[in-house]
């Protein structure tokens, strides 16, 4: 068994977690730039109050804000791309920082220096024959849009986002053939400040506000697809969601029903991308919960006419759910907290490791949507120790090996999957906890949670292993 011809294997990261250079090239401050590292935070810090943000905007002491410094990819990109190339990457999924192109978000004209930066970056990738897969909105938007408009809760965001989309697609369409509109679009429901720039302490009805913002993102997603399809026929567009895989804790019918009810949001966020309409169950739920979404008359028509070319998702872990939660032992996962699964091991951050769940998810998604699938994120965030200048991360090799084997098995089951980009291929700032200690990379970056360190890049043992996997197009995965 091996990957199909042209399989897009490589790595992934987001601008706000790697770039740094937050005051350079005319960049504006983003929502991600507001978070400080707080060692007392366990699962993740996803929310801030308006007065905390006001203070953060005034604060020029950038070292306190890990996503303002990233891993300084802004200055190290050539060196880092050379390392990805050494591993043989076919693809790199990255995001464009909206704030480099439109620092405040509602300006009429883009920032030329920001545009040039990504031209240089894509040029460098092309020299190494690495295909960029670009996410347009990855947990980062101009903080100005969040403070002035409550982010995506305001319909005006659709226009500002589209201005950004048209600008970058017009600029980079020769270099970038795959575009992803929103990273983990479900984040708007689960972590609304990170996903949509909503300040929970500033809105009167958070539930309604979240779904309203999500609706605006869906319309923006379809209008972006329309523009790209009509203007550049050779480009492919997807949106992206978290595959929050859950299992009912038992075969007791009540547990299965609880599972069905709890997964409705997760199902809905991909259904809308693919079918262009909301599932009847969600509409009924909104009615019962008195959630009234303002939709313009043409919205549903637009959503149905312009749907994604492929389904992309992140997959890290799975959870369990039961009807009676009183006795349930809980654990963290990507964006969600859920119940523990006694059959699975977990990372130090409580994410339950479940490679079989990836095969299951690929089959489930392909069955439901009949569209090509792309594993946009998957990875192990854990603690790495430097021993005599080396990192022997055999645990990471095991994790990736098992998950890639699951991809191969799913392909063998008949699933069409055209790519896999390992998350955090180089150590970067964690999205949830803004720390460095939770490392994903095949490449170690010498920097601690407070920004101390030389930022030297060191190849881990997994670096050489991943290189071999790519060289053999996956054949080396078979024991
Ligand atoms: C996904 C995000 O939710 O999970 C990434 O798209 C993020 O931005 C990744 O980094 C892993 O989460 P964390 O919090 O461990 O960085």
Short mmCIF file of C-alpha atoms and ligand atoms in Angstrom, two decimals:
data_model
loop_
_atom_site.label_atom_id
_atom_site.label_comp_id
_atom_site.label_asym_id
_atom_site.label_seq_id
_atom_site.Cartn_x
_atom_site.Cartn_y
_atom_site.Cartn_z
CA UNK A 1 0.00 0.00 0.00
CA UNK A 2 1.14 3.53 -0.74
CA UNK A 3 -0.34 6.96 -1.32
CA UNK A 4 -1.89 7.75 -4.69
CA UNK A 5 0.10 9.60 -7.34
CA UNK A 6 0.36 13.33 -6.55
CA UNK A 7 -0.65 12.89 -2.89
CA UNK A 8 -0.13 16.24 -1.14
CA UNK A 9 1.86 15.24 1.90
CA UNK A 10 3.63 17.83 4.00
CA UNK A 11 3.03 20.12 6.93
CA UNK A 12 0.78 22.88 8.19
CA UNK A 13 0.75 25.97 10.38
CA UNK A 14 -0.95 29.32 10.72
CA UNK A 15 0.51 32.81 10.30
CA UNK A 16 -0.34 33.93 13.83
CA UNK A 17 1.44 30.95 15.40
CA UNK A 18 4.71 31.25 13.47
CA UNK A 19 5.34 34.57 11.78
CA UNK A 20 6.07 37.06 14.55
CA UNK A 21 7.17 40.41 13.11
CA UNK A 22 3.97 41.88 14.44
CA UNK A 23 5.14 45.49 14.01
CA UNK A 24 6.93 44.91 10.72
CA UNK A 25 5.91 45.42 7.14
CA UNK A 26 2.96 47.57 8.15
CA UNK A 27 1.13 44.72 9.91
CA UNK A 28 -1.80 45.56 12.17
CA UNK A 29 -2.65 43.86 15.47
CA UNK A 30 -4.92 40.84 15.32
CA UNK A 31 -7.21 39.03 17.73
CA UNK A 32 -4.47 36.41 18.21
CA UNK A 33 -2.01 39.13 19.23
CA UNK A 34 -4.11 39.86 22.33
CA UNK A 35 -3.31 36.67 24.27
CA UNK A 36 -0.59 36.55 26.90
CA UNK A 37 0.99 33.30 28.05
CA UNK A 38 -0.55 32.31 31.37
CA UNK A 39 1.03 29.22 33.01
CA UNK A 40 -2.09 28.66 35.13
CA UNK A 41 -4.24 28.02 32.05
CA UNK A 42 -4.67 24.30 31.48
CA UNK A 43 -7.04 23.48 28.60
CA UNK A 44 -6.79 26.75 26.75
CA UNK A 45 -7.48 30.45 26.82
CA UNK A 46 -9.98 31.46 24.17
CA UNK A 47 -11.74 34.50 25.54
CA UNK A 48 -10.85 38.03 26.64
CA UNK A 49 -12.83 40.92 28.06
CA UNK A 50 -13.05 44.22 26.20
CA UNK A 51 -10.99 46.10 28.82
CA UNK A 52 -8.24 43.44 28.69
CA UNK A 53 -8.11 43.93 24.95
CA UNK A 54 -7.92 47.70 25.27
CA UNK A 55 -4.92 47.27 27.56
CA UNK A 56 -3.30 44.73 25.22
CA UNK A 57 -3.68 47.08 22.25
CA UNK A 58 -1.84 49.82 24.15
CA UNK A 59 0.85 47.43 25.41
CA UNK A 60 4.01 47.68 23.28
CA UNK A 61 5.82 45.04 25.31
CA UNK A 62 5.33 42.41 22.60
CA UNK A 63 7.40 39.70 24.28
CA UNK A 64 4.52 39.19 26.70
CA UNK A 65 2.28 38.11 23.79
CA UNK A 66 3.58 34.88 22.26
CA UNK A 67 1.65 35.16 19.00
CA UNK A 68 3.22 38.56 18.38
CA UNK A 69 6.62 36.87 18.23
CA UNK A 70 5.71 33.38 16.90
CA UNK A 71 8.91 31.55 16.01
CA UNK A 72 10.03 34.47 13.86
CA UNK A 73 9.18 32.68 10.64
CA UNK A 74 8.85 36.20 9.18
CA UNK A 75 12.66 36.36 9.16
CA UNK A 76 13.47 32.64 9.06
CA UNK A 77 11.16 31.55 6.25
CA UNK A 78 13.91 30.69 3.77
CA UNK A 79 15.74 28.53 6.29
CA UNK A 80 12.49 26.83 7.37
CA UNK A 81 11.32 26.16 3.83
CA UNK A 82 14.73 24.64 3.06
CA UNK A 83 14.18 22.24 5.98
CA UNK A 84 10.70 21.33 4.74
CA UNK A 85 12.21 20.72 1.34
CA UNK A 86 14.86 18.48 2.89
CA UNK A 87 12.02 16.35 4.28
CA UNK A 88 10.59 16.26 0.76
CA UNK A 89 7.35 18.14 1.48
CA UNK A 90 4.99 18.21 -1.47
CA UNK A 91 2.68 20.71 0.22
CA UNK A 92 2.67 23.32 2.95
CA UNK A 93 -0.63 24.50 4.36
CA UNK A 94 -0.24 28.01 5.72
CA UNK A 95 -2.42 31.03 6.26
CA UNK A 96 -2.17 34.63 5.14
CA UNK A 97 -2.42 37.08 8.03
CA UNK A 98 -5.35 39.33 7.18
CA UNK A 99 -3.61 42.07 9.21
CA UNK A 100 -0.58 42.09 6.90
CA UNK A 101 -2.80 42.82 3.92
CA UNK A 102 -5.43 45.02 5.58
CA UNK A 103 -3.98 46.08 8.97
CA UNK A 104 -7.31 47.31 10.32
CA UNK A 105 -9.54 45.29 8.03
CA UNK A 106 -11.86 48.01 6.75
CA UNK A 107 -9.38 50.04 4.68
CA UNK A 108 -10.03 50.49 1.01
CA UNK A 109 -6.52 49.69 -0.21
CA UNK A 110 -4.16 46.89 0.81
CA UNK A 111 -0.75 47.22 2.38
CA UNK A 112 1.89 46.77 -0.35
CA UNK A 113 4.58 45.46 2.01
CA UNK A 114 2.31 42.71 3.26
CA UNK A 115 1.49 41.69 -0.30
CA UNK A 116 5.17 41.56 -1.16
CA UNK A 117 5.96 39.35 1.83
CA UNK A 118 3.67 36.57 0.61
CA UNK A 119 4.92 36.93 -2.98
CA UNK A 120 8.41 36.29 -1.63
CA UNK A 121 7.20 33.39 0.48
CA UNK A 122 5.36 31.68 -2.39
CA UNK A 123 8.34 32.25 -4.65
CA UNK A 124 10.57 30.52 -2.13
CA UNK A 125 8.15 27.58 -1.95
CA UNK A 126 8.09 27.30 -5.73
CA UNK A 127 11.90 27.11 -5.81
CA UNK A 128 11.55 24.00 -3.64
CA UNK A 129 8.55 22.61 -5.57
CA UNK A 130 6.33 22.82 -2.50
CA UNK A 131 2.69 23.47 -3.24
CA UNK A 132 1.11 26.08 -0.93
CA UNK A 133 -2.38 25.38 0.38
CA UNK A 134 -3.62 28.67 1.75
CA UNK A 135 -6.12 29.28 4.53
CA UNK A 136 -7.68 32.72 4.34
CA UNK A 137 -8.90 32.98 7.92
CA UNK A 138 -7.07 30.99 10.55
CA UNK A 139 -7.93 32.08 14.11
CA UNK A 140 -6.86 35.64 13.38
CA UNK A 141 -8.56 38.81 12.20
CA UNK A 142 -7.86 42.52 12.64
CA UNK A 143 -8.59 43.42 16.26
CA UNK A 144 -10.11 46.65 14.96
CA UNK A 145 -12.91 44.62 13.29
CA UNK A 146 -13.54 42.79 16.51
CA UNK A 147 -13.73 45.93 18.65
CA UNK A 148 -15.67 48.10 16.22
CA UNK A 149 -18.11 45.58 14.75
CA UNK A 150 -18.15 42.61 17.17
CA UNK A 151 -16.37 40.69 14.46
CA UNK A 152 -18.44 38.41 12.28
CA UNK A 153 -21.62 39.20 14.20
CA UNK A 154 -21.86 42.20 11.87
CA UNK A 155 -22.81 41.55 8.25
CA UNK A 156 -20.32 44.20 7.10
CA UNK A 157 -17.58 41.64 7.75
CA UNK A 158 -18.66 39.78 4.62
CA UNK A 159 -17.64 42.76 2.48
CA UNK A 160 -14.36 43.35 4.31
CA UNK A 161 -13.44 39.68 4.08
CA UNK A 162 -14.29 39.55 0.39
CA UNK A 163 -12.11 42.57 -0.27
CA UNK A 164 -9.26 40.69 1.40
CA UNK A 165 -10.07 37.50 -0.54
CA UNK A 166 -10.23 39.24 -3.93
CA UNK A 167 -6.97 41.03 -3.21
CA UNK A 168 -4.98 37.96 -2.27
CA UNK A 169 -6.48 35.61 -4.83
CA UNK A 170 -5.80 38.17 -7.60
CA UNK A 171 -2.24 38.51 -6.36
CA UNK A 172 -1.35 34.86 -5.79
CA UNK A 173 -3.54 32.76 -8.10
CA UNK A 174 -0.53 31.76 -10.19
CA UNK A 175 1.24 30.25 -7.17
CA UNK A 176 -1.66 28.98 -5.07
CA UNK A 177 -4.02 26.39 -6.53
CA UNK A 178 -5.73 25.29 -3.30
CA UNK A 179 -7.57 27.74 -1.05
CA UNK A 180 -9.36 27.16 2.25
CA UNK A 181 -11.70 29.93 3.37
CA UNK A 182 -12.06 29.33 7.14
CA UNK A 183 -10.01 27.22 9.49
CA UNK A 184 -12.22 25.10 11.80
CA UNK A 185 -15.30 27.16 11.02
CA UNK A 186 -17.06 25.46 13.96
CA UNK A 187 -14.75 27.46 16.26
CA UNK A 188 -17.27 30.30 15.94
CA UNK A 189 -19.69 28.18 17.99
CA UNK A 190 -17.19 26.76 20.47
CA UNK A 191 -14.70 29.64 20.93
CA UNK A 192 -16.40 32.74 19.44
CA UNK A 193 -13.63 35.29 20.04
CA UNK A 194 -11.01 33.12 18.37
CA UNK A 195 -13.33 31.93 15.60
CA UNK A 196 -15.22 35.13 14.87
CA UNK A 197 -13.84 38.04 16.90
CA UNK A 198 -16.94 38.21 19.14
CA UNK A 199 -16.38 39.63 22.62
CA UNK A 200 -18.70 37.60 24.84
CA UNK A 201 -18.88 40.31 27.53
CA UNK A 202 -20.08 42.86 24.99
CA UNK A 203 -23.06 41.04 23.49
CA UNK A 204 -26.48 40.56 25.03
CA UNK A 205 -27.35 37.21 23.50
CA UNK A 206 -24.22 35.18 22.88
CA UNK A 207 -25.98 32.08 21.52
CA UNK A 208 -27.77 34.04 18.79
CA UNK A 209 -24.70 36.12 18.10
CA UNK A 210 -22.52 33.04 17.50
CA UNK A 211 -24.87 31.48 14.97
CA UNK A 212 -25.46 34.84 13.30
CA UNK A 213 -21.68 35.22 12.89
CA UNK A 214 -21.42 31.68 11.57
CA UNK A 215 -24.14 32.42 9.05
CA UNK A 216 -22.20 35.45 7.82
CA UNK A 217 -19.11 33.26 7.48
CA UNK A 218 -21.06 30.71 5.43
CA UNK A 219 -22.31 33.43 3.08
CA UNK A 220 -18.77 34.84 2.83
CA UNK A 221 -17.45 31.34 2.15
CA UNK A 222 -19.87 30.90 -0.76
CA UNK A 223 -19.23 34.36 -2.19
CA UNK A 224 -15.48 33.69 -2.03
CA UNK A 225 -16.01 30.38 -3.83
CA UNK A 226 -18.14 32.12 -6.44
CA UNK A 227 -15.46 34.74 -7.10
CA UNK A 228 -12.65 32.21 -7.29
CA UNK A 229 -14.54 29.76 -9.52
CA UNK A 230 -15.74 32.45 -11.89
CA UNK A 231 -12.40 34.24 -12.14
CA UNK A 232 -9.83 31.44 -12.04
CA UNK A 233 -11.19 28.12 -13.25
CA UNK A 234 -8.07 26.15 -12.34
CA UNK A 235 -8.31 26.85 -8.60
CA UNK A 236 -9.91 24.59 -5.98
CA UNK A 237 -11.63 25.90 -2.88
CA UNK A 238 -12.56 24.24 0.37
CA UNK A 239 -13.62 25.32 3.83
CA UNK A 240 -12.41 23.50 6.93
CA UNK A 241 -13.92 22.05 10.09
CA UNK A 242 -12.76 20.26 13.18
CA UNK A 243 -13.58 16.58 13.05
CA UNK A 244 -14.79 16.35 16.61
CA UNK A 245 -15.25 12.60 16.53
CA UNK A 246 -17.45 11.30 19.33
CA UNK A 247 -18.66 7.83 20.23
CA UNK A 248 -21.69 6.98 22.38
CA UNK A 249 -20.31 5.65 25.67
CA UNK A 250 -22.49 2.50 25.45
CA UNK A 251 -25.03 0.95 23.13
CA UNK A 252 -27.79 2.06 25.49
CA UNK A 253 -30.31 3.84 23.22
CA UNK A 254 -30.30 6.97 25.44
CA UNK A 255 -26.52 7.29 25.03
CA UNK A 256 -26.85 6.92 21.27
CA UNK A 257 -29.54 9.57 21.15
CA UNK A 258 -27.44 11.93 23.29
CA UNK A 259 -24.60 11.37 20.82
CA UNK A 260 -26.90 12.24 17.91
CA UNK A 261 -28.04 15.45 19.56
CA UNK A 262 -24.57 16.54 20.60
CA UNK A 263 -23.00 16.12 17.20
CA UNK A 264 -25.54 18.18 15.29
CA UNK A 265 -23.39 21.33 15.20
CA UNK A 266 -20.39 19.41 13.91
CA UNK A 267 -22.43 17.76 11.20
CA UNK A 268 -24.08 21.04 10.27
CA UNK A 269 -20.85 22.93 9.64
CA UNK A 270 -19.82 20.53 6.87
CA UNK A 271 -23.35 19.97 5.55
CA UNK A 272 -23.69 23.68 4.85
CA UNK A 273 -20.36 23.83 2.99
CA UNK A 274 -21.28 20.87 0.81
CA UNK A 275 -25.08 20.95 0.44
CA UNK A 276 -25.47 24.70 0.85
CA UNK A 277 -28.30 24.46 3.35
CA UNK A 278 -28.87 24.04 7.06
CA UNK A 279 -30.06 20.63 8.27
CA UNK A 280 -33.70 20.61 9.38
CA UNK A 281 -32.67 19.53 12.89
CA UNK A 282 -30.60 22.64 13.48
CA UNK A 283 -33.39 24.89 12.27
CA UNK A 284 -35.79 23.23 14.69
CA UNK A 285 -33.27 23.53 17.50
CA UNK A 286 -32.86 27.25 16.86
CA UNK A 287 -36.63 27.64 16.91
CA UNK A 288 -36.88 25.85 20.27
CA UNK A 289 -34.02 27.86 21.76
CA UNK A 290 -35.44 31.11 20.36
CA UNK A 291 -32.35 31.70 18.27
CA UNK A 292 -33.39 33.89 15.38
CA UNK A 293 -30.86 34.30 12.60
CA UNK A 294 -31.20 37.26 10.24
CA UNK A 295 -30.82 35.93 6.74
CA UNK A 296 -31.19 37.99 3.61
CA UNK A 297 -33.49 36.60 0.94
CA UNK A 298 -30.68 35.57 -1.42
CA UNK A 299 -28.43 33.98 1.24
CA UNK A 300 -29.60 30.41 0.92
CA UNK A 301 -29.55 30.64 -2.86
CA UNK A 302 -25.93 31.84 -2.76
CA UNK A 303 -24.96 29.09 -0.30
CA UNK A 304 -26.52 26.41 -2.47
CA UNK A 305 -25.05 27.69 -5.72
CA UNK A 306 -21.45 27.94 -4.52
CA UNK A 307 -20.23 24.98 -2.54
CA UNK A 308 -16.80 23.53 -1.77
CA UNK A 309 -14.68 21.46 -4.16
CA UNK A 310 -13.30 19.30 -1.37
CA UNK A 311 -13.86 18.61 2.32
CA UNK A 312 -10.97 19.43 4.61
CA UNK A 313 -10.76 18.84 8.31
CA UNK A 314 -8.49 18.64 11.32
CA UNK A 315 -8.33 15.45 13.32
CA UNK A 316 -6.42 15.04 16.57
CA UNK A 317 -8.46 13.04 19.03
CA UNK A 318 -11.84 11.54 19.84
CA UNK A 319 -14.26 11.82 22.76
CA UNK A 320 -17.11 9.88 24.26
CA UNK A 321 -20.55 11.08 25.22
CA UNK A 322 -23.34 9.76 27.42
CA UNK A 323 -26.86 10.68 28.37
CA UNK A 324 -26.13 10.75 32.10
CA UNK A 325 -23.17 13.04 32.59
CA UNK A 326 -23.17 12.97 36.39
CA UNK A 327 -20.62 10.15 36.63
CA UNK A 328 -18.60 10.98 33.55
CA UNK A 329 -14.90 11.65 33.82
CA UNK A 330 -13.99 14.41 31.39
CA UNK A 331 -10.93 15.34 29.39
CA UNK A 332 -9.88 18.02 26.91
CA UNK A 333 -9.77 17.75 23.20
CA UNK A 334 -9.30 20.09 20.31
CA UNK A 335 -11.83 22.91 21.05
CA UNK A 336 -14.09 20.66 23.13
CA UNK A 337 -14.23 19.00 26.51
CA UNK A 338 -15.81 15.55 26.60
CA UNK A 339 -15.76 12.21 28.27
CA UNK A 340 -12.83 9.88 28.63
CA UNK A 341 -12.55 6.71 26.61
CA UNK A 342 -11.12 3.85 28.74
CA UNK A 343 -9.64 2.23 25.63
CA UNK A 344 -7.46 5.17 24.60
CA UNK A 345 -4.24 6.75 25.79
CA UNK A 346 -3.98 10.50 25.94
CA UNK A 347 -1.42 13.26 25.49
CA UNK A 348 -0.20 15.30 28.51
CA UNK A 349 -2.89 17.82 27.52
CA UNK A 350 -5.60 15.16 27.73
CA UNK A 351 -6.24 14.72 24.00
CA UNK A 352 -7.15 11.06 23.44
CA UNK A 353 -5.06 9.37 20.77
CA UNK A 354 -7.24 7.44 18.35
CA UNK A 355 -5.79 6.59 14.93
CA UNK A 356 -8.65 4.21 14.14
CA UNK A 357 -10.92 7.21 14.58
CA UNK A 358 -9.19 8.85 11.61
CA UNK A 359 -9.97 5.87 9.37
CA UNK A 360 -13.52 5.93 10.71
CA UNK A 361 -13.84 9.69 10.07
CA UNK A 362 -12.48 9.46 6.53
CA UNK A 363 -14.97 6.73 5.69
CA UNK A 364 -17.85 8.54 7.34
CA UNK A 365 -17.12 11.85 5.61
CA UNK A 366 -16.60 10.30 2.19
CA UNK A 367 -19.80 8.28 2.49
CA UNK A 368 -21.79 11.36 3.40
CA UNK A 369 -20.30 13.93 1.05
CA UNK A 370 -18.77 12.05 -1.90
CA UNK A 371 -16.14 14.74 -2.27
CA UNK A 372 -12.34 14.43 -2.21
CA UNK A 373 -11.02 14.69 1.34
CA UNK A 374 -8.00 16.53 2.69
CA UNK A 375 -6.55 15.94 6.16
CA UNK A 376 -5.57 19.54 6.82
CA UNK A 377 -4.30 18.96 10.38
CA UNK A 378 -3.25 16.06 12.53
CA UNK A 379 -0.42 15.93 15.01
CA UNK A 380 0.92 15.22 18.45
CA UNK A 381 1.42 18.12 20.84
CA UNK A 382 3.66 16.99 23.67
CA UNK A 383 6.80 17.77 25.66
CA UNK A 384 10.15 17.22 23.97
CA UNK A 385 13.40 17.06 25.93
CA UNK A 386 16.72 17.97 24.35
CA UNK A 387 19.34 15.30 25.12
CA UNK A 388 22.85 16.22 24.02
CA UNK A 389 21.38 18.44 21.34
CA UNK A 390 19.01 15.73 19.98
CA UNK A 391 15.33 14.94 20.40
CA UNK A 392 14.41 11.27 20.26
CA UNK A 393 10.69 11.69 19.67
CA UNK A 394 9.80 8.08 18.99
CA UNK A 395 6.37 8.78 20.55
CA UNK A 396 5.71 11.29 17.73
CA UNK A 397 6.86 8.79 15.11
CA UNK A 398 4.41 6.26 16.57
CA UNK A 399 1.57 8.77 16.52
CA UNK A 400 2.13 9.89 12.93
CA UNK A 401 2.81 6.37 11.73
CA UNK A 402 -0.46 5.07 13.14
CA UNK A 403 -2.45 7.98 11.74
CA UNK A 404 -0.87 7.74 8.30
CA UNK A 405 -1.53 4.01 8.30
CA UNK A 406 -5.15 4.86 9.04
CA UNK A 407 -5.18 7.17 6.01
CA UNK A 408 -3.75 4.40 3.84
CA UNK A 409 -6.36 1.96 5.16
CA UNK A 410 -9.15 4.44 4.44
CA UNK A 411 -7.85 4.89 0.90
CA UNK A 412 -7.86 1.10 0.62
CA UNK A 413 -11.47 1.15 1.86
CA UNK A 414 -12.26 3.27 -1.21
CA UNK A 415 -12.02 6.78 0.22
CA UNK A 416 -10.66 9.51 -2.02
CA UNK A 417 -8.14 11.43 0.07
CA UNK A 418 -5.70 13.70 -1.78
CA UNK A 419 -3.51 15.05 1.00
CA UNK A 420 -2.26 15.11 4.56
CA UNK A 421 -0.51 18.07 6.13
CA UNK A 422 0.94 17.35 9.57
CA UNK A 423 0.12 20.10 12.03
CA UNK A 424 2.92 22.18 13.46
CA UNK A 425 5.60 20.60 11.27
CA UNK A 426 7.95 23.03 12.97
CA UNK A 427 7.40 23.84 16.68
CA UNK A 428 5.14 26.86 16.99
CA UNK A 429 2.99 28.73 19.52
CA UNK A 430 0.04 26.63 20.66
CA UNK A 431 -3.29 28.06 19.58
CA UNK A 432 -5.06 27.16 22.81
CA UNK A 433 -2.47 27.87 25.51
CA UNK A 434 -0.11 30.26 23.69
CA UNK A 435 2.83 28.21 24.91
CA UNK A 436 5.90 26.66 23.27
CA UNK A 437 6.18 23.73 25.63
CA UNK A 438 3.43 21.89 23.77
CA UNK A 439 5.46 20.96 20.73
CA UNK A 440 4.28 19.32 17.51
CA UNK A 441 7.23 19.75 15.19
CA UNK A 442 9.59 17.53 13.30
CA UNK A 443 11.84 20.54 13.78
CA UNK A 444 12.64 21.80 17.26
CA UNK A 445 12.77 25.56 17.82
CA UNK A 446 14.94 26.71 20.69
CA UNK A 447 12.48 29.03 22.39
CA UNK A 448 10.63 28.71 25.69
CA UNK A 449 7.19 29.82 26.81
CA UNK A 450 8.51 33.32 27.59
CA UNK A 451 10.37 33.81 24.32
CA UNK A 452 13.84 33.00 25.72
CA UNK A 453 16.15 31.03 23.46
CA UNK A 454 18.23 31.29 20.32
CA UNK A 455 15.40 30.27 17.94
CA UNK A 456 17.82 27.77 16.46
CA UNK A 457 16.14 25.05 14.39
CA UNK A 458 17.09 21.44 15.24
CA UNK A 459 16.00 18.34 13.32
CA UNK A 460 14.26 15.80 15.59
CA UNK A 461 14.40 12.04 15.05
CA UNK A 462 10.92 12.26 13.50
CA UNK A 463 12.35 14.60 10.84
CA UNK A 464 14.38 11.78 9.31
CA UNK A 465 11.52 9.33 9.69
CA UNK A 466 8.99 11.61 7.94
CA UNK A 467 11.50 12.19 5.15
CA UNK A 468 11.63 8.43 4.55
CA UNK A 469 7.85 8.17 4.53
CA UNK A 470 7.60 10.88 1.88
CA UNK A 471 10.47 9.43 -0.17
CA UNK A 472 8.71 6.07 -0.37
CA UNK A 473 5.29 7.68 -0.88
CA UNK A 474 4.06 5.87 2.22
CA UNK A 475 5.42 2.42 1.43
CA UNK A 476 7.70 2.59 4.47
CA UNK A 477 4.60 2.77 6.67
CA UNK A 478 3.77 -0.84 6.08
CA UNK A 479 5.41 -3.01 8.72
C1 LIG B 1 -6.38 23.40 15.65
C2 LIG B 1 -5.98 24.74 15.08
O1 LIG B 1 -7.49 23.65 16.43
O2 LIG B 1 -5.51 22.76 16.53
C3 LIG B 1 -4.50 25.05 15.16
O3 LIG B 1 -6.44 24.88 13.77
C4 LIG B 1 -3.95 24.56 16.47
O4 LIG B 1 -4.32 26.43 14.97
C5 LIG B 1 -4.13 23.05 16.54
O5 LIG B 1 -2.63 24.92 16.70
C6 LIG B 1 -3.54 22.43 17.79
O6 LIG B 1 -3.99 23.10 18.92
P1 LIG B 1 -2.97 23.65 20.02
O7 LIG B 1 -3.79 24.44 20.93
O8 LIG B 1 -2.36 22.45 20.64
O9 LIG B 1 -1.99 24.49 19.26
#
